[in-house]
XYZ file of C-alpha atoms in Angstrom:
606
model
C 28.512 6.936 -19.039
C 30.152 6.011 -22.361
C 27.198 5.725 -23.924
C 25.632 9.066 -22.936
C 29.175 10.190 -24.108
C 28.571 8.704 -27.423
C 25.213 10.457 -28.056
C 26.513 13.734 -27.054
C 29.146 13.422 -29.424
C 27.039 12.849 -32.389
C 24.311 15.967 -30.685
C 27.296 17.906 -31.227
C 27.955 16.684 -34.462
C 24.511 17.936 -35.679
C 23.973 21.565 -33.517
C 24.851 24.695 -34.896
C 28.021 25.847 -33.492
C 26.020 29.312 -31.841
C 24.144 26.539 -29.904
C 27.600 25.165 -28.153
C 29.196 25.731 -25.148
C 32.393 24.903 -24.021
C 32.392 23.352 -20.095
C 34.979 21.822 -18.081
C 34.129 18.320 -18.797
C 34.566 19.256 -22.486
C 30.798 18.140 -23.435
C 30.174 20.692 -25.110
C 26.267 21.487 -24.342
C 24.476 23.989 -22.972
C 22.315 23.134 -20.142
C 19.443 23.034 -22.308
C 20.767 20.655 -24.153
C 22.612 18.756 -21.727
C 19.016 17.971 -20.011
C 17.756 16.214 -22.887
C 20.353 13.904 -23.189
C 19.073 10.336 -21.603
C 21.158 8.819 -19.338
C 22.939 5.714 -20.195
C 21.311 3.685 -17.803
C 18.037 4.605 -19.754
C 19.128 4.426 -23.315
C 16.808 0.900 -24.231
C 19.163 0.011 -27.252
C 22.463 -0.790 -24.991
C 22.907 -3.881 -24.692
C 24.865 -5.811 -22.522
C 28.359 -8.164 -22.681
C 26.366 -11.204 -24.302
C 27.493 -12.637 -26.980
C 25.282 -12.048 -30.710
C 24.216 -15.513 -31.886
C 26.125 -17.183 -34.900
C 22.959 -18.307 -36.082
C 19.841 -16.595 -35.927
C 16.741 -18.745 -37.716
C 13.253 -17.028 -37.974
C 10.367 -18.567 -38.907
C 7.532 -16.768 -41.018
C 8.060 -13.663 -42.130
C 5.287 -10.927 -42.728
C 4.845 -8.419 -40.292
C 7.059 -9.475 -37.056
C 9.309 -11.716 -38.941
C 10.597 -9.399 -41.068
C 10.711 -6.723 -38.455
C 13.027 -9.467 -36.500
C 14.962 -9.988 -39.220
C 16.046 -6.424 -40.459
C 16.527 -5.041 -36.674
C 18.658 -7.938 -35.997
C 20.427 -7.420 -39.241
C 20.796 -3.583 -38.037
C 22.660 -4.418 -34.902
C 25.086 -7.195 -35.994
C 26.595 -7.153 -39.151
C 28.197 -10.758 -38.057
C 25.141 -13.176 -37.380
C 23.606 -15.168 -39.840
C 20.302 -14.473 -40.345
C 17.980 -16.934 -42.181
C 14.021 -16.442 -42.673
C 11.990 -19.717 -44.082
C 8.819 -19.023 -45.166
C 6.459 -21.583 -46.400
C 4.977 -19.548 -49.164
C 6.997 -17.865 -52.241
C 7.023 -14.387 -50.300
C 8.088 -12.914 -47.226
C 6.751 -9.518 -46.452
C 3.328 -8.808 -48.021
C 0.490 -6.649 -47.418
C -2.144 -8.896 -46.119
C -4.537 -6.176 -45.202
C -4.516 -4.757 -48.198
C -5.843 -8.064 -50.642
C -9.457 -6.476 -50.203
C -8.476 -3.697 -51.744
C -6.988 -4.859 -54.652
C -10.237 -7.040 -55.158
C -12.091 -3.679 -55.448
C -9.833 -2.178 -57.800
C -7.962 0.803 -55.523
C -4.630 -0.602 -55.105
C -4.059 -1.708 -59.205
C -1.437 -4.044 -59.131
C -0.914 -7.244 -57.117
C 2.743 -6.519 -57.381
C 2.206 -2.781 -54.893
C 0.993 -5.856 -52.485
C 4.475 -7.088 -52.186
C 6.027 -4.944 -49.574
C 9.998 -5.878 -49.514
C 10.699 -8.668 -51.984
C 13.166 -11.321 -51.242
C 15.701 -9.931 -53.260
C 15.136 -6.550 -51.756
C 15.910 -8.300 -48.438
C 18.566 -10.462 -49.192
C 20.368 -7.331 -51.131
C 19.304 -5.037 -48.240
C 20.551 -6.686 -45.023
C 22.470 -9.837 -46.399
C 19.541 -12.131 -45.002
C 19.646 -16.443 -45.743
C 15.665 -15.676 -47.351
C 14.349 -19.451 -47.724
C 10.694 -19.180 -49.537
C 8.902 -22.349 -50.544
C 10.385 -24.097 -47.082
C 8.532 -25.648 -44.258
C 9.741 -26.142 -41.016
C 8.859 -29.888 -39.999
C 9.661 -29.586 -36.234
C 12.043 -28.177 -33.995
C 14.744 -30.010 -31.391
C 15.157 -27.762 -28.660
C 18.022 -30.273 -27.091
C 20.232 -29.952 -30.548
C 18.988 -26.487 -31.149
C 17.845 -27.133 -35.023
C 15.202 -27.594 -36.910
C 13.702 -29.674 -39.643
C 13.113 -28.578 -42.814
C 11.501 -29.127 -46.262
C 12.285 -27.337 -49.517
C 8.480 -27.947 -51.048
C 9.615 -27.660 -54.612
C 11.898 -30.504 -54.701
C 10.851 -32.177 -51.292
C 14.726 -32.798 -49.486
C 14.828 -32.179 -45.654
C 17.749 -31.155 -44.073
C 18.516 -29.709 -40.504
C 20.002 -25.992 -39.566
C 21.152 -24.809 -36.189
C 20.186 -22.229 -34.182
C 21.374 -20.117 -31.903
C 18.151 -18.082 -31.454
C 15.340 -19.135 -32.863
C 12.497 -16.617 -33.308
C 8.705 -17.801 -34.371
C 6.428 -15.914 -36.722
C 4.138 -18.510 -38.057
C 1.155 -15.968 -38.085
C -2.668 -17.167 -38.221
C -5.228 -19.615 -39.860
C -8.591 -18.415 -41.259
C -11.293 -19.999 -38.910
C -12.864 -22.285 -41.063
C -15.644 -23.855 -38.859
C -16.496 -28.111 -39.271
C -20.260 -27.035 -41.578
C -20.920 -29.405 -44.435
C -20.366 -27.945 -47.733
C -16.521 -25.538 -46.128
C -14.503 -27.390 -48.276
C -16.559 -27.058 -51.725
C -14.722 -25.071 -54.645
C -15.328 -21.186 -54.400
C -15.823 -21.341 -50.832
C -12.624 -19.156 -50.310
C -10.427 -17.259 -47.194
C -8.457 -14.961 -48.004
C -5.365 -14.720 -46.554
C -1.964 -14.843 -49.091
C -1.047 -13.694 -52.505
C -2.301 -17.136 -53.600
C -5.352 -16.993 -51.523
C -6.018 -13.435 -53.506
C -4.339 -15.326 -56.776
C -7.258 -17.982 -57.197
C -10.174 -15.310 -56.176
C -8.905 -12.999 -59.096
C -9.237 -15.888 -61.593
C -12.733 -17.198 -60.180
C -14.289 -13.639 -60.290
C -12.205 -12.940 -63.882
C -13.180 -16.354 -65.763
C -15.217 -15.207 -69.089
C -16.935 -18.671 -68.223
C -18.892 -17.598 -65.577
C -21.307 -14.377 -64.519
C -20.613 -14.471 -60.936
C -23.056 -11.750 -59.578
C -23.473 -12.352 -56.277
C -20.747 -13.155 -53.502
C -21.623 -13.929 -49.479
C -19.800 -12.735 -46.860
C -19.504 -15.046 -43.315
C -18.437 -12.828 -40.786
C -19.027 -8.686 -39.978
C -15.446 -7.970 -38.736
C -13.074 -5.580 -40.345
C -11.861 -8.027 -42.910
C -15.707 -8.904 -43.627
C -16.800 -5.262 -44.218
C -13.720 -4.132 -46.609
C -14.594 -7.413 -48.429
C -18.160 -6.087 -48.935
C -17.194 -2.486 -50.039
C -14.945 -3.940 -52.607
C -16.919 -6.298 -53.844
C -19.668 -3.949 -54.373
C -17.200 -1.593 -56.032
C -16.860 -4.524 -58.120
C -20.127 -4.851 -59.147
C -21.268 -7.840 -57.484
C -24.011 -8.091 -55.235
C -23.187 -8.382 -51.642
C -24.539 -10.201 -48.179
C -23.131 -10.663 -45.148
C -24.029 -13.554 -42.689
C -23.226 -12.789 -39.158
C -23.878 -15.046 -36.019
C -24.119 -12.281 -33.779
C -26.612 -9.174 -33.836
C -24.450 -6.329 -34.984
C -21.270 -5.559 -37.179
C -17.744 -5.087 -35.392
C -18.415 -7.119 -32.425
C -14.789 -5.544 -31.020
C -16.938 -2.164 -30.619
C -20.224 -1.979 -28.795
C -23.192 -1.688 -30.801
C -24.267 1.242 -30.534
C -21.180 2.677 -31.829
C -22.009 0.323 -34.931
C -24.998 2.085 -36.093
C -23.664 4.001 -38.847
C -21.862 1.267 -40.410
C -24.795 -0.701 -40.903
C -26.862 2.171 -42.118
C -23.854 2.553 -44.935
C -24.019 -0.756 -45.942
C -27.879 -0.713 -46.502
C -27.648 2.978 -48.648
C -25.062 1.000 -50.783
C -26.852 -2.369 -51.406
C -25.282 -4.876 -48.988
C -27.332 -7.077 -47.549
C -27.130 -7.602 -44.251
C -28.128 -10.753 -42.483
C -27.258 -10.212 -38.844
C -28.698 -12.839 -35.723
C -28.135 -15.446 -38.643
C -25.747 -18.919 -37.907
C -24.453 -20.095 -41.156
C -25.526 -24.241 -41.195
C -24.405 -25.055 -44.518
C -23.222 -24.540 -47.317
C -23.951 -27.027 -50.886
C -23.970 -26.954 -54.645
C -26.594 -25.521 -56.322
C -28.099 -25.614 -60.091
C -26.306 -23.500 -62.937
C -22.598 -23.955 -61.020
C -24.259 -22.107 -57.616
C -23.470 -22.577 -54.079
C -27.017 -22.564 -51.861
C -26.456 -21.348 -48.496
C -28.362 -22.545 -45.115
C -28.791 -20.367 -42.167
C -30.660 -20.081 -39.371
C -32.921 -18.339 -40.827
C -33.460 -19.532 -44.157
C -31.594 -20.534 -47.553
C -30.270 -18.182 -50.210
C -28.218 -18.785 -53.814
C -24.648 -17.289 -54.237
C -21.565 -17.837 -56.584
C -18.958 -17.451 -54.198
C -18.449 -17.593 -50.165
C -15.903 -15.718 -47.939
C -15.156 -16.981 -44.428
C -14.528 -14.065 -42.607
C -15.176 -15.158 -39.058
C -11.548 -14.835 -37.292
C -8.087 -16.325 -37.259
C -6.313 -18.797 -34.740
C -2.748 -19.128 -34.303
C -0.799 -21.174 -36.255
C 0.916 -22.494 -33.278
C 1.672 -26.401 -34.178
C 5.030 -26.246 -34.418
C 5.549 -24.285 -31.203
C 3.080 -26.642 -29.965
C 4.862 -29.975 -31.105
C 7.922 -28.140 -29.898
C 6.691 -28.771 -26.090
C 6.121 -24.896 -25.745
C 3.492 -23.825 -23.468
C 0.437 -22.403 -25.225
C -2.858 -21.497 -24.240
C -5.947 -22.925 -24.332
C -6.918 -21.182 -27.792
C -3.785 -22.269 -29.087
C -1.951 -19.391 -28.570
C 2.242 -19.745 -27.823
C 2.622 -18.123 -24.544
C 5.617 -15.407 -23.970
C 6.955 -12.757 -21.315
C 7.890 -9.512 -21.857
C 10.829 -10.281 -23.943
C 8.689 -12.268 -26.494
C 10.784 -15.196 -25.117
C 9.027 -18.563 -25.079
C 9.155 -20.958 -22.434
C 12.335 -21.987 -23.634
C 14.317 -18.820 -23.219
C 16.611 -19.383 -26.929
C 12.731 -19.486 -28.882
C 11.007 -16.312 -29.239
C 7.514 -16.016 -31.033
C 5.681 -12.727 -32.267
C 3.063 -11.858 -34.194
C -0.113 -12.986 -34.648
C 1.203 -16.760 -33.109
C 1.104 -15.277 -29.635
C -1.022 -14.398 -26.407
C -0.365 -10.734 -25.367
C -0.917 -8.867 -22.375
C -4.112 -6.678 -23.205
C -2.610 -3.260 -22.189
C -5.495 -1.475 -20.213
C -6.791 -4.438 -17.714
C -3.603 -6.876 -18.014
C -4.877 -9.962 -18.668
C -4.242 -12.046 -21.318
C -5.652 -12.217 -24.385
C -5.222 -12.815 -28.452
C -4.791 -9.908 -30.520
C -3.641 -10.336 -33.938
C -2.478 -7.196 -35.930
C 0.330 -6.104 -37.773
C 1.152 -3.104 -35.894
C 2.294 -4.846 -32.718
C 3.519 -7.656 -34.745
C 6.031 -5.423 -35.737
C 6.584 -4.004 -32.880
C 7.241 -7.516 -31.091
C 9.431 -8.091 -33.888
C 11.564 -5.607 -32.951
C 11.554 -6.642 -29.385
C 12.378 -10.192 -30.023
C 15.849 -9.244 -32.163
C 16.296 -6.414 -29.645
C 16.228 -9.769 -26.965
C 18.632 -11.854 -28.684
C 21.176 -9.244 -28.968
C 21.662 -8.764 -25.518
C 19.180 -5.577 -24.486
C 18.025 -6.842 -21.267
C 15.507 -3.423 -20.980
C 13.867 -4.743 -24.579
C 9.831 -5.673 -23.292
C 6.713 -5.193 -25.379
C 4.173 -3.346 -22.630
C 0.785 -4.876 -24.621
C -0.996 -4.800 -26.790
C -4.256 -2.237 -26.543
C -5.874 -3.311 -29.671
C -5.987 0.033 -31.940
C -7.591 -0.827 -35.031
C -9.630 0.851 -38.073
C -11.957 0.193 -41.126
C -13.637 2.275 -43.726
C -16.897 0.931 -45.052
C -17.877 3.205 -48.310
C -18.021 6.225 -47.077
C -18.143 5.831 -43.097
C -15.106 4.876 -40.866
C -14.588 3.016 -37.779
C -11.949 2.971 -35.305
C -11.360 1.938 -31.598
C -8.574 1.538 -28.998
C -8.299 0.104 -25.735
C -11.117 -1.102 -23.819
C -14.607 -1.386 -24.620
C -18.028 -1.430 -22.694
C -18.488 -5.009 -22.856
C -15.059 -5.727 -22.031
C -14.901 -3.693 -18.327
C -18.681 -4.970 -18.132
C -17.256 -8.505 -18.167
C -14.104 -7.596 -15.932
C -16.299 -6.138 -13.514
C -14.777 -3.033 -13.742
C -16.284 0.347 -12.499
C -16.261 2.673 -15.141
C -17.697 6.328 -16.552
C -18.667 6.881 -20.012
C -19.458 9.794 -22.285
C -20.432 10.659 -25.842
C -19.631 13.888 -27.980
C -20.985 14.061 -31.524
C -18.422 17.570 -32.784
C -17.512 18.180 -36.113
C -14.499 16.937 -37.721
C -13.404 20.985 -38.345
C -14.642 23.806 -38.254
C -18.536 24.427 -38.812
C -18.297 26.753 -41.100
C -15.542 25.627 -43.622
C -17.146 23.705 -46.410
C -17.850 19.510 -45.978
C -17.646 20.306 -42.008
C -19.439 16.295 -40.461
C -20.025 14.569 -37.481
C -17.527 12.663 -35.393
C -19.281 10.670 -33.222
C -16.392 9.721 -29.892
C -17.081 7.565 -27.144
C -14.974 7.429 -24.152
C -14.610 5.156 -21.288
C -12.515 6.488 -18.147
C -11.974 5.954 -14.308
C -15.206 7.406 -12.613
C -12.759 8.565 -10.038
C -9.623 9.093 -11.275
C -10.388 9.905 -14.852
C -7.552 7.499 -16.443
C -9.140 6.707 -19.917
C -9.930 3.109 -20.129
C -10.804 2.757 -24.431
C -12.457 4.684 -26.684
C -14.117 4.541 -30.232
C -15.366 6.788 -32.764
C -17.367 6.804 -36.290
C -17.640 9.384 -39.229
C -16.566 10.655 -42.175
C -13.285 9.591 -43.834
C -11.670 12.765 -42.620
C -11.224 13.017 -38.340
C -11.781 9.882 -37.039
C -7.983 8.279 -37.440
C -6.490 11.148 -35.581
C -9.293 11.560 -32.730
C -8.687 7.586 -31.719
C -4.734 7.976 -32.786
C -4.273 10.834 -29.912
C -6.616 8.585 -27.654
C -4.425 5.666 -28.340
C -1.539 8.020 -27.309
C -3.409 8.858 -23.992
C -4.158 5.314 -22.992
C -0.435 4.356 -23.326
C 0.410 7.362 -21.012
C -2.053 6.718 -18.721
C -3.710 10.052 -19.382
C -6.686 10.828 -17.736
C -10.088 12.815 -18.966
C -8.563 15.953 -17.970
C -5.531 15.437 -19.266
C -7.542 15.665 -22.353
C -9.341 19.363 -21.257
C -6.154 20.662 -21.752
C -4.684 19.244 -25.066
C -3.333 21.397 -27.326
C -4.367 20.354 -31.391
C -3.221 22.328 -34.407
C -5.949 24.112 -35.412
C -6.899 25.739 -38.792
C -10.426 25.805 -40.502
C -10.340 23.046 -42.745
C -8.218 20.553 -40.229
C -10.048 21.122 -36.618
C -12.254 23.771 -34.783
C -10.557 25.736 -32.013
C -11.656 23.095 -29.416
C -10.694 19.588 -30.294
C -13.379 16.780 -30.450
C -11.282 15.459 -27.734
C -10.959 18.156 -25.957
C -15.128 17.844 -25.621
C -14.252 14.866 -24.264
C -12.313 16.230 -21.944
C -14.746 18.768 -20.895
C -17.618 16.064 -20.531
C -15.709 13.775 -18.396
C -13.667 16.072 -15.987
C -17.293 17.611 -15.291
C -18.672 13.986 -14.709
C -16.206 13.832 -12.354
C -16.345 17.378 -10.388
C -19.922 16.748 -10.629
C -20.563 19.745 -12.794
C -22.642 17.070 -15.368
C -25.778 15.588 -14.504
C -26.597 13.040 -17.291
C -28.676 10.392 -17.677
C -27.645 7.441 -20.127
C -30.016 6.569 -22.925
C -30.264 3.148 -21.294
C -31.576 4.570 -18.307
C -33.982 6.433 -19.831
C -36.679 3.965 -19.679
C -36.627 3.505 -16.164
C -36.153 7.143 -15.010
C -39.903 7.454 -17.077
C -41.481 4.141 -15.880
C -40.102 4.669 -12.182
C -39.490 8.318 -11.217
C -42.066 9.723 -13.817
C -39.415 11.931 -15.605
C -40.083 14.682 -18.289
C -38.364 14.211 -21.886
C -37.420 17.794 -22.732
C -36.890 18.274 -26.412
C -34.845 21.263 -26.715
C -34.062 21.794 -30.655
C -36.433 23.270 -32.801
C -39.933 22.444 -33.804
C -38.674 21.517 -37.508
C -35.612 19.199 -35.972
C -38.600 18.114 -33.176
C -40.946 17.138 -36.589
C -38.081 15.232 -38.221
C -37.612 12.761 -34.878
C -37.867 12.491 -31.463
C -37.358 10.685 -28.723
C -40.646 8.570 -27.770
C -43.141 10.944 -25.263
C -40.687 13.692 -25.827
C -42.527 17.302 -25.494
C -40.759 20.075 -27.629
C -39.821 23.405 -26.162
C -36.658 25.085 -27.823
C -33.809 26.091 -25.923
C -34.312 29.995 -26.448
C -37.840 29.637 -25.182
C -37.231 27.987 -21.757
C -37.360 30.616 -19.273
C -40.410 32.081 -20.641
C -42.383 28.819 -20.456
C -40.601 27.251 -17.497
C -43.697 26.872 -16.001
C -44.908 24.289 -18.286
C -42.280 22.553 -17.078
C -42.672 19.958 -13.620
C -41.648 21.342 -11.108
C -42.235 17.780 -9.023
C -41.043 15.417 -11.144
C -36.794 14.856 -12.920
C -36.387 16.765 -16.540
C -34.657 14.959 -18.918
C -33.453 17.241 -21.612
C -31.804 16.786 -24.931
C -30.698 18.600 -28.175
C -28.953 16.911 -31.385
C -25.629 16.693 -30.017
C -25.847 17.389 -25.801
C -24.632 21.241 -26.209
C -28.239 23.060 -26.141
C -29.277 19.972 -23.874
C -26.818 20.952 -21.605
C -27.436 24.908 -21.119
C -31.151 24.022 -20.894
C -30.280 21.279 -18.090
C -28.288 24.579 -15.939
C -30.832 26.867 -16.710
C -33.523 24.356 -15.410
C -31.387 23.708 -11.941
C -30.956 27.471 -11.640
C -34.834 27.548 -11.826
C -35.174 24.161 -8.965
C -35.653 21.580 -11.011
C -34.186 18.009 -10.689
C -32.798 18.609 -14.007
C -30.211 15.949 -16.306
C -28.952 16.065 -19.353
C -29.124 12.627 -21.773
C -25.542 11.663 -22.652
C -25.069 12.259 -26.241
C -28.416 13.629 -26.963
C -30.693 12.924 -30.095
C -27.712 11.179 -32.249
C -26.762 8.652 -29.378
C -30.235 7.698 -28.654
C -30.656 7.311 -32.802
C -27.716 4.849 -32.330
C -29.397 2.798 -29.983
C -32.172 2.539 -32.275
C -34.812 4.377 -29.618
C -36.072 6.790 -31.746
């Protein structure tokens, strides 16, 4: 109960004095107070009776390193705490390089989050840049190490040892990978040589190629374009963002044709070899093309040789296994970051995530570890992630279609396509959400979204929220959002979520998925039921759709079936709905098609 003591004392510290009350114990809270208070066998930051190491040695810095480093620093004043980092920096923004390519962030110093100095200054850390780490000797508990400026080696001890040795770009065995200007971009230096290669009065570099449509693949497009260089991307598979489903992809490829950017999708990259006037020709599966300058863009790996060297147990990918603790299988080496397997949060199996947001987060865990908190555990990682490609952004958390459609999973889906605020307050667009949930339960599974630079972040951000609570579909009927013209409407877009998937599950919705749509006309010899109006009808329909507008449907229900399933739709699945209700009131075998008009449009059927 100390500790619980101990945060009372500093509430008290900090509540107005009309908020006190005096009690026998001498606490000093009222009971409204009092209840808030967390008990101390809850409080995650106590830690136990161990003692803090002497000598703390992390490896890498960047995202989880540093986040190691500066908790640890936070809760012992004593230890010695020394980072070695094989390049001349320690914390950097890595995914910001493509910006600074394209001009928005202006200097490659803004790039340099905390500089050594800043670090050293800041929390008294041992900051060794320029210094590999050769190998580790888990009996002696040190390392080897090599200062690459003047090339000594010399051993340090360790009490805890934590690993943040990051990622490698992909770089796949092609003839031609290693040729000059056939670059990956993924440190200052990386970013250092590009800048000189794209700034050389020597050269009119004019077109650049792009291997790879992930997020690091489409920012390098935009950016390049904003450059002024002419822009294609080569991608093995048949859509961008292969971590979303396609569908969801649709309007990220349409951006990237309006702006220029050539996209070469269902291509395999074969080779790549010099070409007249100082050019680089490129070989795909498809056919060869001239460029100035390649990007591999296709993934990381883990940079896990010295873990691996070590005798730690990694995966098959490479990929240094830990528990909960981040601890390795030796319990005094710890490894975060983008090193590591991680425990994919929705269906708990393992899998390789790299991003800086739970690097940092492991980071935190790891120090939190060596200090002694026994209740320290990272609880997965759900992959949350974003991307804005010119004027269209992307985002996604947990669990996609193809991933439960691997896992076997039984799942419910829906689509809503609501505004990002309110209709009628000026530069009002489309969010298009997707949601995957428990057809029985309603527990959301992963969700994504696309639209306009303004609504999408927050949408997937409270989703993300939901998904590490466990929250279920109508859990998100009833969320409360703050609500003003130009922020939201009065209904959420995920509260239409909610409101499709809690009546998917009380059976209140009767839809019909656009990939079922085929066979429900082939087989059962449904109706398409166009409800918008005859102008929207003119600008695009559904194949074999017949128009009749939402207000006119009672009046001419009798050109509608009665002896065969309706099928209706509108733009967004609102009007489709209504008509749908009106047409069961009436006896028909009447369903709505999930998503309507813009979710068939993504799936390229009309």
């Amino acid at each position: 109960m100390a500790a619980a003591s101990g945060y009372r004392s500093l509430l008290n510290q900090a509540l107005p004095a009309a908020r006190l009350a005096t009690t026998a114990a001498g606490v000093g809270l009222d009971a409204n107070y009092a209840r808030l208070l967390p008990s101390a066998s809850s409080v995650r930051g106590l830690r136990s009776a161990t003692v803090p190491p002497k000598e703390l040695v992390i490896v890498g810095g960047v995202a989880g390193g540093a986040s190691a480093a500066a908790r640890a620093r936070r809760l012992s004043e004593h230890t010695h705490i020394t980072i070695f980092d094989k390049g001349p920096d320690v914390s950097i923004g890595t995914c910001g390089m493509p910006y600074k390519l394209g001009g928005e962030i202006t200097s490659r110093d803004d790039l340099l989050v905390v500089k050594p100095t800043t670090l050293q200054e800041w929390f008294n850390l041992d900051i060794r840049t320029n210094t590999e780490v050769m190998s580790i000797n888990r009996a002696e508990k040190e390392i080897t190490v090599k200062a690459l400026i003047d090339e000594t080696v010399s051993k340090v001890k360790y009490d805890k040892l934590i690993l943040a040795t990051g990622a490698k770009p992909v770089r796949p065995p092609i003839p031609g990978i290693d040729l000059d200007h056939v670059y990956t971009l993924r440190t200052l230096q990386d970013l250092d040589k590009v800048e000189r290669f794209l700034s050389s009065t020597s050269r009119n570099v004019r077109h650049a190629t792009i291997v790879g449509a992930g997020f690091i693949g489409l920012e390098l497009a935009e950016n390049l374009h904003r450059r002024g260089l002419k822009v294609t991307i080569v991608e093995r598979a048949d859509q961008v963002l292969l971590n979303m489903d396609k569908e969801m992809t649709k309007p990220i490829r349409v951006a990237l044709e309006e702006n220029g950017v050539e996209l070469r999708l269902d291509n395999a990259l074969e080779s790549i070899s010099e070409a007249e006037g100082d050019r680089l020709e490129i070989k795909t599966s498809t056919g060869p093309f001239t460029t100035d300058l390649v990007f591999m863009s296709i993934g990381v790996r883990p940079d896990s040789e010295l873990a691996s060297a070590a005798g730690l147990d990694v995966s098959s990918r490479g990929a240094v296994r830990v528990n909960e603790h981040m601890q390795t299988s030796d319990p005094d080496i710890y490894a975060v970051g983008d090193t590591i397997e991680v425990d994919d949060f929705v269906p708990r199996e393992k899998s390789y995530v790299p991003l800086a947001g739970p690097a940092n987060r492991q980071g935190r865990v790891a120090a939190d570890h060596c200090f002694g908190c026994g209740e320290a555990r990272y609880r997965g990682t759900q992959g949350s992630a974003i991307t804005r490609v010119f004027n269209v952004v992307a985002a996604l958390t947990g669990s996609s279609e193809k991933t439960l459609d691997r896992l076997n999973w039984r799942y419910s889906k829906l689509y809503v396509h609501p505004n990002n605020h309110a209709g009628y307050y000026p530069g009002a667009a489309t969010v298009h959400l997707k949601v995957l949930f428990d057809p029985f339960t309603g527990r959301i599974f992963g969700a994504q979204g696309v639209g306009p630079k303004e609504g999408v972040d927050k949408r997937i951000d409270v989703l993300a929220t939901a998904i590490q609570s466990r929250m279920t579909v109508f859990d998100l009927e009833e969320l409360e959002c703050c609500y003003a013209p130009p922020f939201n409407s009065a209904k959420d877009p995920n509260n239409f979520a909610g409101f499709v998937g809690a009546g998917l599950i009380r059976g209140e919705q009767h839809q019909v998925y656009v990939e079922q749509l085929d066979r429900m006309v082939d087989t059962h010899k449904a109706v398409v039921l166009d409800v918008r109006e005859p102008e929207e009808f003119e600008a695009g329909a559904v194949t074999g759709a017949i128009n009749i507008p939402l207000g006119q449907i009672r009046e001419r229900i009798d050109e509608i079936p009665a002896d065969r399933p309706v099928i209706t739709y509108c733009r967004q699945g609102m009007r489709g709905y209504v008509a749908k209700v009106i047409l069961r009131n009436h006896g028909r075998l009447a369903y709505n098609l999930a998503g309507g008009y813009i979710t068939a449009y993504h799936f390229d059927l009309v």
